[in-house]
Short mmCIF file of C-alpha atoms and ligand atoms in Angstrom, two decimals:
data_model
loop_
_atom_site.label_atom_id
_atom_site.label_comp_id
_atom_site.label_asym_id
_atom_site.label_seq_id
_atom_site.Cartn_x
_atom_site.Cartn_y
_atom_site.Cartn_z
CA MET A 1 36.98 -21.16 -12.77
CA ASN A 2 34.83 -24.27 -13.12
CA PRO A 3 36.98 -27.41 -13.31
CA LEU A 4 34.17 -29.75 -14.38
CA PRO A 5 34.99 -31.30 -17.78
CA LEU A 6 31.56 -30.75 -19.36
CA HIS A 7 30.86 -27.29 -17.96
CA GLY A 8 29.01 -25.29 -20.61
CA LEU A 9 27.99 -28.31 -22.71
CA ARG A 10 24.25 -28.26 -23.48
CA VAL A 11 22.68 -31.68 -23.95
CA LEU A 12 19.09 -32.56 -24.77
CA VAL A 13 18.09 -36.11 -23.87
CA SER A 14 14.89 -37.60 -25.27
CA GLY A 15 13.22 -40.13 -22.94
CA ALA A 16 12.85 -40.34 -19.15
CA GLY A 17 12.75 -44.12 -18.83
CA VAL A 18 15.92 -45.68 -17.43
CA ALA A 19 18.75 -44.61 -19.78
CA GLY A 20 17.62 -40.95 -19.93
CA PRO A 21 17.62 -40.21 -16.17
CA SER A 22 20.85 -42.22 -15.70
CA LEU A 23 22.56 -40.14 -18.35
CA ALA A 24 21.15 -36.92 -16.88
CA PHE A 25 22.65 -37.94 -13.53
CA TRP A 26 26.13 -38.49 -14.97
CA LEU A 27 26.08 -35.44 -17.23
CA ALA A 28 25.21 -33.24 -14.26
CA ARG A 29 28.05 -34.79 -12.31
CA TYR A 30 30.45 -33.69 -15.07
CA GLY A 31 28.94 -30.21 -15.23
CA ALA A 32 26.82 -30.34 -18.41
CA THR A 33 23.50 -28.52 -18.69
CA THR A 34 20.90 -31.16 -19.44
CA THR A 35 17.27 -31.12 -20.52
CA VAL A 36 15.28 -34.37 -20.57
CA VAL A 37 12.18 -34.43 -22.77
CA GLU A 38 9.62 -37.18 -22.12
CA ASN A 39 6.51 -37.66 -24.19
CA ALA A 40 4.44 -39.21 -21.39
CA PRO A 41 2.78 -36.65 -19.07
CA ALA A 42 4.67 -38.07 -16.06
CA LEU A 43 7.10 -40.91 -15.34
CA ARG A 44 5.55 -44.08 -16.70
CA THR A 45 4.32 -46.49 -14.06
CA SER A 46 3.40 -49.64 -15.97
CA GLY A 47 5.62 -52.63 -16.56
CA PHE A 48 6.91 -55.15 -14.08
CA ALA A 49 10.05 -56.39 -12.53
CA VAL A 50 13.37 -55.64 -14.18
CA ASP A 51 16.70 -56.88 -12.97
CA PHE A 52 20.40 -56.26 -12.73
CA ARG A 53 22.91 -59.08 -12.71
CA GLY A 54 26.62 -59.36 -12.10
CA PRO A 55 29.30 -56.93 -10.92
CA THR A 56 29.26 -54.74 -14.05
CA HIS A 57 25.63 -53.67 -13.57
CA LEU A 58 25.93 -53.46 -9.79
CA GLY A 59 29.21 -51.54 -10.05
CA VAL A 60 27.54 -48.74 -12.00
CA LEU A 61 24.59 -48.60 -9.60
CA ALA A 62 27.01 -48.41 -6.68
CA ALA A 63 28.96 -45.63 -8.38
CA MET A 64 25.69 -43.72 -8.80
CA GLY A 65 24.94 -44.20 -5.11
CA VAL A 66 21.59 -45.89 -5.79
CA LEU A 67 22.43 -49.53 -5.12
CA ASP A 68 21.36 -49.53 -1.46
CA GLU A 69 18.11 -47.76 -2.21
CA LEU A 70 17.34 -50.23 -4.99
CA ARG A 71 18.14 -53.15 -2.70
CA SER A 72 15.63 -51.76 -0.22
CA LEU A 73 13.02 -51.74 -3.00
CA GLN A 74 13.69 -55.30 -4.18
CA THR A 75 10.63 -57.29 -5.15
CA HIS A 76 11.65 -60.57 -3.49
CA GLY A 77 9.30 -62.16 -5.98
CA GLY A 78 11.71 -63.52 -8.52
CA ALA A 79 11.06 -67.25 -8.23
CA SER A 80 8.31 -68.27 -10.61
CA SER A 81 6.06 -71.26 -11.16
CA CYS A 82 4.71 -72.57 -14.41
CA VAL A 83 1.28 -74.07 -13.70
CA ASP A 84 -1.40 -76.05 -15.51
CA GLU A 85 -4.97 -74.85 -15.92
CA HIS A 86 -5.84 -76.13 -12.41
CA GLY A 87 -2.97 -74.18 -10.86
CA ARG A 88 -0.77 -77.26 -10.28
CA GLU A 89 2.95 -76.58 -10.66
CA ILE A 90 4.64 -78.01 -13.78
CA PHE A 91 8.06 -76.60 -12.85
CA GLY A 92 9.51 -73.80 -10.79
CA LEU A 93 12.35 -71.46 -11.74
CA PRO A 94 14.81 -70.16 -9.15
CA ALA A 95 14.68 -66.50 -8.13
CA GLU A 96 18.04 -65.64 -9.72
CA PHE A 97 16.83 -66.76 -13.14
CA ALA A 98 14.04 -64.25 -13.46
CA GLY A 99 15.27 -61.82 -10.84
CA GLY A 100 19.05 -61.59 -11.31
CA ASP A 101 20.95 -60.09 -8.35
CA VAL A 102 18.72 -57.09 -7.75
CA GLU A 103 15.14 -57.10 -9.02
CA VAL A 104 12.95 -54.01 -8.74
CA ARG A 105 9.78 -52.77 -10.32
CA ARG A 106 10.50 -50.73 -13.41
CA ARG A 107 8.54 -47.81 -12.04
CA ASP A 108 10.60 -47.77 -8.81
CA LEU A 109 13.82 -47.84 -10.80
CA SER A 110 12.74 -45.04 -13.11
CA ARG A 111 11.60 -42.94 -10.12
CA VAL A 112 14.85 -43.44 -8.17
CA LEU A 113 16.94 -42.46 -11.19
CA HIS A 114 14.72 -39.48 -11.92
CA ASP A 115 14.83 -38.31 -8.29
CA ARG A 116 18.63 -38.49 -8.26
CA SER A 117 18.88 -36.24 -11.29
CA ALA A 118 15.77 -34.01 -11.05
CA ASP A 119 17.50 -31.20 -9.14
CA ARG A 120 20.41 -31.16 -11.60
CA ALA A 121 18.60 -31.44 -14.92
CA GLU A 122 15.52 -29.87 -16.45
CA TYR A 123 12.70 -32.36 -17.10
CA LEU A 124 9.99 -31.54 -19.64
CA PHE A 125 7.11 -34.02 -19.49
CA GLY A 126 4.35 -34.30 -22.08
CA ASN A 127 6.70 -33.06 -24.78
CA ALA A 128 8.85 -34.55 -27.53
CA VAL A 129 11.41 -33.63 -30.13
CA ALA A 130 9.48 -32.77 -33.30
CA ALA A 131 12.37 -31.77 -35.58
CA LEU A 132 16.17 -31.66 -35.47
CA THR A 133 18.51 -29.61 -37.60
CA GLN A 134 22.25 -30.11 -37.20
CA THR A 135 24.65 -27.31 -37.94
CA ALA A 136 28.42 -27.12 -37.53
CA ASP A 137 28.00 -25.57 -34.07
CA GLY A 138 25.00 -27.29 -32.60
CA VAL A 139 21.59 -28.84 -33.02
CA TYR A 140 18.46 -26.75 -33.45
CA VAL A 141 15.60 -28.64 -31.80
CA GLU A 142 11.91 -27.95 -32.30
CA LEU A 143 9.72 -29.35 -29.55
CA ALA A 144 6.22 -30.67 -30.18
CA ARG A 145 4.70 -28.05 -27.87
CA GLY A 146 6.16 -25.20 -29.86
CA ALA A 147 9.35 -24.17 -28.03
CA THR A 148 12.77 -24.42 -29.63
CA ARG A 149 16.23 -25.08 -28.20
CA THR A 150 19.73 -24.90 -29.52
CA VAL A 151 21.99 -27.46 -27.88
CA ASP A 152 25.38 -29.00 -28.48
CA LEU A 153 24.27 -32.64 -28.44
CA VAL A 154 21.03 -34.63 -28.64
CA ILE A 155 20.80 -38.12 -27.17
CA GLY A 156 17.96 -40.47 -28.11
CA ALA A 157 17.23 -42.47 -24.95
CA ASP A 158 13.61 -42.90 -25.95
CA GLY A 159 13.33 -46.66 -26.14
CA LEU A 160 12.64 -49.25 -28.81
CA HIS A 161 10.41 -46.87 -30.78
CA SER A 162 12.78 -43.92 -30.46
CA GLY A 163 11.59 -40.65 -31.97
CA VAL A 164 15.13 -39.23 -32.18
CA ARG A 165 16.23 -42.32 -34.12
CA ARG A 166 13.40 -41.79 -36.61
CA LEU A 167 14.30 -38.12 -37.07
CA ALA A 168 18.09 -38.48 -37.28
CA PHE A 169 18.63 -42.02 -38.60
CA GLY A 170 15.47 -42.91 -40.54
CA ASP A 171 12.32 -44.96 -40.25
CA GLU A 172 11.95 -47.58 -37.51
CA SER A 173 11.39 -50.33 -40.11
CA ARG A 174 15.11 -50.08 -40.98
CA TYR A 175 16.19 -50.88 -37.44
CA ALA A 176 13.50 -52.85 -35.60
CA ARG A 177 12.69 -56.46 -36.43
CA HIS A 178 9.42 -57.91 -35.18
CA LEU A 179 10.07 -61.24 -33.41
CA GLY A 180 6.54 -62.62 -33.83
CA TYR A 181 5.06 -61.75 -30.42
CA HIS A 182 3.33 -58.97 -28.48
CA LEU A 183 3.18 -58.41 -24.75
CA ALA A 184 0.88 -56.63 -22.35
CA GLY A 185 1.15 -55.77 -18.67
CA TRP A 186 -1.16 -53.97 -16.28
CA ASP A 187 -1.97 -53.58 -12.58
CA LEU A 188 -5.21 -54.94 -11.14
CA PRO A 189 -6.94 -55.44 -7.79
CA ALA A 190 -5.62 -58.64 -6.19
CA ALA A 191 -9.18 -59.46 -5.11
CA ALA A 192 -10.04 -60.19 -8.75
CA VAL A 193 -7.62 -63.13 -8.81
CA GLY A 194 -7.80 -64.74 -5.38
CA GLY A 195 -6.75 -61.89 -3.06
CA PRO A 196 -4.44 -63.04 -0.26
CA ARG A 197 -4.37 -66.58 -1.72
CA LEU A 198 -2.53 -65.32 -4.80
CA PRO A 199 1.25 -65.80 -4.32
CA THR A 200 3.64 -62.89 -4.64
CA THR A 201 5.84 -65.11 -6.83
CA PRO A 202 4.70 -65.07 -10.49
CA GLN A 203 2.40 -67.90 -11.58
CA GLN A 204 2.61 -68.53 -15.30
CA TYR A 205 0.17 -70.48 -17.48
CA ASN A 206 0.85 -71.50 -21.10
CA VAL A 207 -0.90 -72.82 -24.14
CA PRO A 208 1.00 -72.85 -27.44
CA GLY A 209 1.73 -69.27 -28.47
CA ARG A 210 0.15 -67.77 -25.33
CA MET A 211 1.45 -67.03 -21.84
CA ALA A 212 -0.47 -65.41 -19.01
CA SER A 213 1.11 -64.69 -15.66
CA VAL A 214 0.07 -62.93 -12.50
CA SER A 215 1.56 -62.19 -9.09
CA ARG A 216 0.43 -60.27 -6.02
CA ASP A 217 2.35 -57.13 -5.11
CA ASP A 218 4.58 -57.94 -2.13
CA ARG A 219 4.39 -54.38 -0.79
CA ASP A 220 0.71 -53.71 -1.46
CA PRO A 221 -1.33 -56.87 -0.79
CA ASP A 222 -4.38 -55.37 -2.50
CA ARG A 223 -2.64 -55.04 -5.86
CA ALA A 224 -1.49 -57.59 -8.43
CA GLY A 225 0.20 -57.42 -11.80
CA ALA A 226 -0.77 -59.26 -14.98
CA PHE A 227 1.71 -59.96 -17.72
CA LEU A 228 0.64 -61.61 -21.00
CA VAL A 229 2.58 -62.63 -24.11
CA PHE A 230 1.07 -63.84 -27.38
CA ALA A 231 2.32 -64.88 -30.80
CA SER A 232 1.07 -62.74 -33.65
CA PRO A 233 2.23 -61.00 -36.77
CA ARG A 234 3.03 -57.33 -36.29
CA LEU A 235 -0.15 -55.53 -35.23
CA GLU A 236 -0.99 -52.04 -36.38
CA TYR A 237 -2.10 -49.74 -33.58
CA ASP A 238 -1.83 -46.16 -32.42
CA PRO A 239 0.55 -46.15 -29.40
CA THR A 240 -1.69 -43.57 -27.71
CA ASP A 241 -4.95 -45.53 -28.22
CA ILE A 242 -5.00 -47.64 -25.06
CA ASP A 243 -8.60 -48.85 -25.63
CA HIS A 244 -7.66 -50.38 -28.97
CA GLN A 245 -4.61 -52.03 -27.39
CA LYS A 246 -6.86 -53.53 -24.70
CA GLU A 247 -9.13 -54.93 -27.42
CA LEU A 248 -6.15 -56.54 -29.12
CA VAL A 249 -5.09 -58.21 -25.86
CA ALA A 250 -8.61 -59.40 -25.05
CA GLY A 251 -9.02 -60.74 -28.58
CA ALA A 252 -5.80 -62.73 -28.35
CA PHE A 253 -6.82 -64.44 -25.09
CA THR A 254 -10.54 -64.98 -25.62
CA GLY A 255 -11.54 -68.46 -24.42
CA GLY A 256 -8.39 -68.82 -22.30
CA ARG A 257 -8.50 -71.00 -19.18
CA TRP A 258 -6.89 -70.81 -15.71
CA LEU A 259 -7.17 -67.20 -14.40
CA VAL A 260 -7.30 -65.73 -17.91
CA PRO A 261 -11.03 -64.76 -17.82
CA GLN A 262 -10.59 -62.98 -14.45
CA LEU A 263 -7.50 -61.17 -15.73
CA LEU A 264 -9.31 -60.02 -18.87
CA ASP A 265 -12.24 -58.79 -16.76
CA THR A 266 -9.90 -56.28 -15.08
CA LEU A 267 -8.49 -54.97 -18.34
CA PRO A 268 -11.14 -52.31 -19.16
CA ALA A 269 -10.56 -50.51 -15.85
CA ALA A 270 -6.73 -50.60 -16.00
CA PRO A 271 -5.49 -46.98 -16.02
CA GLU A 272 -2.15 -47.77 -17.71
CA LEU A 273 -1.19 -50.56 -20.04
CA TYR A 274 2.29 -51.56 -21.15
CA PHE A 275 1.68 -52.94 -24.64
CA ASP A 276 4.34 -53.52 -27.23
CA SER A 277 5.58 -55.81 -29.92
CA ILE A 278 8.54 -58.00 -29.04
CA SER A 279 11.20 -56.62 -31.36
CA ARG A 280 14.93 -56.53 -31.78
CA VAL A 281 16.54 -53.17 -32.52
CA SER A 282 19.84 -53.03 -34.28
CA VAL A 283 21.35 -49.77 -35.55
CA PRO A 284 24.60 -50.08 -37.54
CA GLN A 285 26.07 -46.87 -36.14
CA TRP A 286 24.92 -45.27 -32.90
CA SER A 287 25.68 -41.67 -33.76
CA THR A 288 25.34 -39.29 -36.62
CA GLY A 289 27.04 -35.94 -36.16
CA ARG A 290 25.92 -34.47 -32.84
CA VAL A 291 23.14 -36.99 -32.26
CA ALA A 292 23.69 -40.35 -30.53
CA LEU A 293 21.47 -43.21 -29.37
CA LEU A 294 21.50 -44.87 -25.97
CA GLY A 295 19.75 -47.83 -24.30
CA ASP A 296 16.96 -49.61 -26.16
CA ALA A 297 16.96 -46.93 -28.88
CA ALA A 298 20.47 -48.06 -29.93
CA GLY A 299 20.03 -51.78 -29.50
CA GLY A 300 17.65 -53.82 -27.46
CA VAL A 301 15.16 -56.63 -27.42
CA THR A 302 11.79 -56.16 -25.75
CA LEU A 303 11.97 -58.23 -22.54
CA GLY A 304 15.46 -59.24 -23.58
CA GLY A 305 16.51 -59.44 -19.95
CA MET A 306 19.42 -56.98 -19.93
CA GLY A 307 17.63 -53.80 -21.02
CA VAL A 308 18.01 -51.89 -17.77
CA GLY A 309 21.54 -53.15 -17.11
CA ALA A 310 22.68 -52.09 -20.58
CA ALA A 311 20.92 -48.74 -20.16
CA VAL A 312 22.73 -47.80 -16.93
CA VAL A 313 26.09 -49.14 -18.13
CA GLY A 314 25.66 -47.30 -21.45
CA SER A 315 24.86 -44.01 -19.68
CA TYR A 316 27.92 -44.32 -17.48
CA VAL A 317 30.19 -44.99 -20.47
CA LEU A 318 28.68 -42.31 -22.74
CA ALA A 319 28.97 -39.59 -20.09
CA GLY A 320 32.42 -40.82 -19.04
CA GLU A 321 33.75 -40.73 -22.61
CA LEU A 322 32.34 -37.24 -23.12
CA ALA A 323 34.07 -36.13 -19.94
CA VAL A 324 37.41 -37.71 -20.91
CA ALA A 325 37.16 -36.05 -24.36
CA GLN A 326 36.26 -32.69 -22.71
CA GLY A 327 32.98 -32.65 -24.63
CA ASP A 328 34.45 -33.49 -28.05
CA HIS A 329 31.51 -35.54 -29.32
CA ARG A 330 33.31 -37.11 -32.30
CA THR A 331 35.93 -38.71 -30.09
CA ALA A 332 33.48 -39.55 -27.32
CA PHE A 333 30.72 -41.09 -29.46
CA ALA A 334 33.25 -43.29 -31.28
CA ALA A 335 34.80 -44.49 -28.00
CA TYR A 336 31.38 -45.11 -26.41
CA GLU A 337 30.30 -47.28 -29.32
CA ARG A 338 33.63 -49.11 -29.51
CA ARG A 339 33.42 -50.04 -25.85
CA LEU A 340 29.78 -51.09 -25.79
CA ARG A 341 28.73 -52.52 -29.12
CA ALA A 342 30.08 -56.02 -28.57
CA TYR A 343 28.74 -56.06 -24.99
CA THR A 344 25.15 -55.21 -25.92
CA GLY A 345 25.30 -57.28 -29.10
CA ARG A 346 26.16 -60.51 -27.26
CA TRP A 347 23.01 -60.71 -25.17
CA GLN A 348 20.87 -59.23 -27.88
CA ARG A 349 21.76 -61.79 -30.55
CA GLY A 350 20.50 -64.87 -28.77
CA ALA A 351 17.47 -63.30 -27.09
CA ALA A 352 14.11 -64.75 -28.20
CA PRO A 353 11.88 -63.89 -25.23
CA GLY A 354 8.59 -64.58 -27.01
CA GLU A 355 9.51 -68.11 -28.02
CA PHE A 356 10.94 -68.74 -24.55
CA LEU A 357 7.93 -67.45 -22.63
CA ALA A 358 5.23 -68.72 -24.98
CA PRO A 359 6.57 -71.47 -27.27
CA SER A 360 4.58 -71.36 -30.48
CA THR A 361 3.66 -75.05 -30.93
CA ALA A 362 2.60 -77.86 -28.59
CA ALA A 363 5.85 -79.73 -29.32
CA ARG A 364 8.02 -76.70 -28.49
CA LEU A 365 6.05 -76.03 -25.33
CA TRP A 366 6.50 -79.63 -24.22
CA LEU A 367 10.24 -79.48 -24.94
CA ARG A 368 10.71 -76.20 -23.09
CA ASN A 369 8.87 -77.53 -20.05
CA ALA A 370 10.86 -80.77 -20.08
CA LEU A 371 14.17 -78.86 -20.25
CA LEU A 372 13.28 -76.30 -17.61
CA ARG A 373 12.28 -79.00 -15.17
CA THR A 374 15.91 -80.08 -14.95
CA ARG A 375 18.20 -78.36 -12.45
CA VAL A 376 21.20 -78.51 -14.77
CA VAL A 377 19.43 -76.50 -17.48
CA GLN A 378 18.24 -73.99 -14.89
CA ARG A 379 21.80 -73.60 -13.58
CA LEU A 380 23.20 -73.15 -17.10
CA LEU A 381 20.65 -70.45 -17.89
CA VAL A 382 21.44 -68.48 -14.73
CA ALA A 383 25.21 -68.80 -15.26
CA GLY A 384 24.94 -67.87 -18.96
CA THR A 385 23.02 -64.63 -18.43
CA LYS A 386 25.31 -63.58 -15.60
CA SER A 387 28.48 -64.15 -17.58
CA ILE A 388 27.14 -62.18 -20.58
CA ALA A 389 26.20 -59.31 -18.25
CA THR A 390 29.73 -59.21 -16.87
CA GLU A 391 31.72 -59.38 -20.11
CA LEU A 392 32.83 -55.78 -20.04
CA ASP A 393 35.80 -54.17 -18.37
CA LEU A 394 34.17 -51.14 -16.86
CA PRO A 395 36.41 -48.13 -17.44
CA ALA A 396 37.18 -46.09 -14.31
CA TYR A 397 36.36 -42.53 -15.35
CA PRO A 398 37.62 -39.66 -13.17
CA VAL A 399 34.24 -38.79 -11.64
CA PRO A 400 34.13 -35.48 -9.72
CA ALA A 401 32.88 -35.77 -6.15
CA ASP A 402 29.10 -35.40 -5.82
CA GLY A 403 27.98 -31.82 -5.44
CA HIS A 404 31.28 -30.47 -6.73
CA GLY A 405 30.46 -27.40 -8.73
CA LEU A 406 27.03 -28.70 -9.67
CA ALA A 407 25.22 -25.58 -8.74
CA ALA A 408 27.68 -23.42 -10.63
C1 FAD B 501 6.18 -48.42 -19.76
C2 FAD B 501 7.29 -49.43 -19.91
C3 FAD B 501 7.24 -50.63 -19.20
C4 FAD B 501 8.25 -51.59 -19.32
N1 FAD B 501 8.16 -52.74 -18.61
C5 FAD B 501 9.14 -53.67 -18.71
C6 FAD B 501 9.06 -54.89 -17.97
O1 FAD B 501 8.11 -55.14 -17.26
N2 FAD B 501 10.08 -55.80 -18.10
C7 FAD B 501 11.17 -55.55 -18.91
O2 FAD B 501 12.07 -56.38 -18.99
N3 FAD B 501 11.26 -54.40 -19.62
C8 FAD B 501 10.27 -53.46 -19.54
N4 FAD B 501 10.35 -52.31 -20.27
C9 FAD B 501 11.55 -52.08 -21.08
C10 FAD B 501 12.72 -51.67 -20.20
O3 FAD B 501 12.28 -50.68 -19.30
C11 FAD B 501 13.84 -51.18 -21.12
O4 FAD B 501 14.39 -52.30 -21.80
C12 FAD B 501 14.98 -50.54 -20.36
O5 FAD B 501 14.48 -49.68 -19.39
C13 FAD B 501 15.89 -49.74 -21.33
O6 FAD B 501 15.85 -48.41 -20.97
P1 FAD B 501 15.57 -47.20 -21.95
O7 FAD B 501 15.59 -46.02 -21.05
O8 FAD B 501 16.48 -47.31 -23.12
O9 FAD B 501 14.11 -47.40 -22.55
P2 FAD B 501 12.70 -47.28 -21.84
O10 FAD B 501 12.78 -47.73 -20.44
O11 FAD B 501 11.74 -47.92 -22.76
O12 FAD B 501 12.41 -45.70 -21.78
C14 FAD B 501 12.14 -44.92 -22.91
C15 FAD B 501 11.38 -43.68 -22.48
O13 FAD B 501 11.25 -42.82 -23.61
C16 FAD B 501 9.92 -42.33 -23.70
N5 FAD B 501 9.65 -42.02 -25.09
C17 FAD B 501 9.30 -42.85 -26.10
N6 FAD B 501 9.20 -42.18 -27.25
C18 FAD B 501 9.49 -40.88 -26.96
C19 FAD B 501 9.58 -39.70 -27.74
N7 FAD B 501 9.33 -39.71 -29.06
N8 FAD B 501 9.91 -38.54 -27.13
C20 FAD B 501 10.17 -38.51 -25.79
N9 FAD B 501 10.11 -39.60 -25.00
C21 FAD B 501 9.78 -40.76 -25.59
C22 FAD B 501 9.10 -43.47 -23.13
O14 FAD B 501 7.82 -43.01 -22.67
C23 FAD B 501 9.98 -43.97 -21.99
O15 FAD B 501 9.73 -43.23 -20.81
C24 FAD B 501 9.35 -51.33 -20.19
C25 FAD B 501 9.40 -50.14 -20.92
C26 FAD B 501 8.39 -49.18 -20.79
C27 FAD B 501 8.45 -47.89 -21.57
#
């Protein structure tokens, strides 16, 4: 006899970012058989620091047993400085503002979550869901590389541009709203931007509608990370054409001052680029039949600040509700959405990261700088994000002890 509540349930998860591996971890804990399909050839390594704030986020990480490991990987680089073109500080922001309570590189987070679930779930990299057909008993899934699977449930944890959402819910244009900005991030040799003189705390330079920032890696002094944001209408590009994306970034920052020319010089050699529009995703209902959405695919804002926190909390709740409902997806999907929709909606509604990071006019830039120079505004911002992150009573699901029946 196998007492685990999801024993025998077959789940296919699309996306091995943050939500996908977290869900795979919890589903395995409850006994489900999980396959994670990721379209990148390996875990993605680009992107920068992401953070968790408040007891709700940290509570889930602790329950997963990853909190200590993540603390050991903290960036310690959260405090940031806004500088003028000569590198003189205009204002500084405290570490908790940008870095929350635990700040780690996105790639470290994704790797830790993957490693905790890799021996309990099947991971298929370089593959994607190409077609989905729901029947009364399951979902017939065709994979892009030719194989097929029949599973009980499919979860779209494949980010803002979710492929599962497109297949099961309809075109992205119905759910994603462009917020007038794009962003780009890549790794570069620190020597290109001052080497050891470059601080490990982010230095940010603005002109209206443009923000460039750079910081040295605190664990690898030879590496640095660039992160750029620019105002623009929605750009058309092939997500797999990295050279074209680099051209778009270079075009947007041509003629820039401060360290911008040196940053752009490193762009052609960058092996990976995180390039995206800043968009808000809002899906009126997170499930349809046996297919549900999780993390940014369900609702998120690029750089919205709570993406990873909402992804791990959402995974915990979705798996917990499935376990409580003994795998009955109708009951579980409804309960998952009821518990989480207001929580994710609150931080999502007000988030305008593009306008905050790169105010679009000289007057708005001046006003932002004037406000952020004051301690009281800084304190209000830190308190506000923490209280939104905590506004959820985390249900205590009956989680089986680790290792219990997992190999069965
Ligand atoms: C490369 C990258 C870098 C990022 N860097 C930052 C950052 O620096 N700061 C920040 O605040 N946020 C960043 N984000 C966003 C942040 O990681 C998310 O808000 C948060 O992790 C939410 O988790 P998620 O798992 O829902 O989505 P994501 O973390 O975006 O993960 C989605 C995963 O699904 C994969 N995927 C996409 N389409 C398909 C498909 N059709 N089939 C299969 N797999 C698919 C993606 O490759 C990705 O691995 C980044 C996202 C990515 C993908």
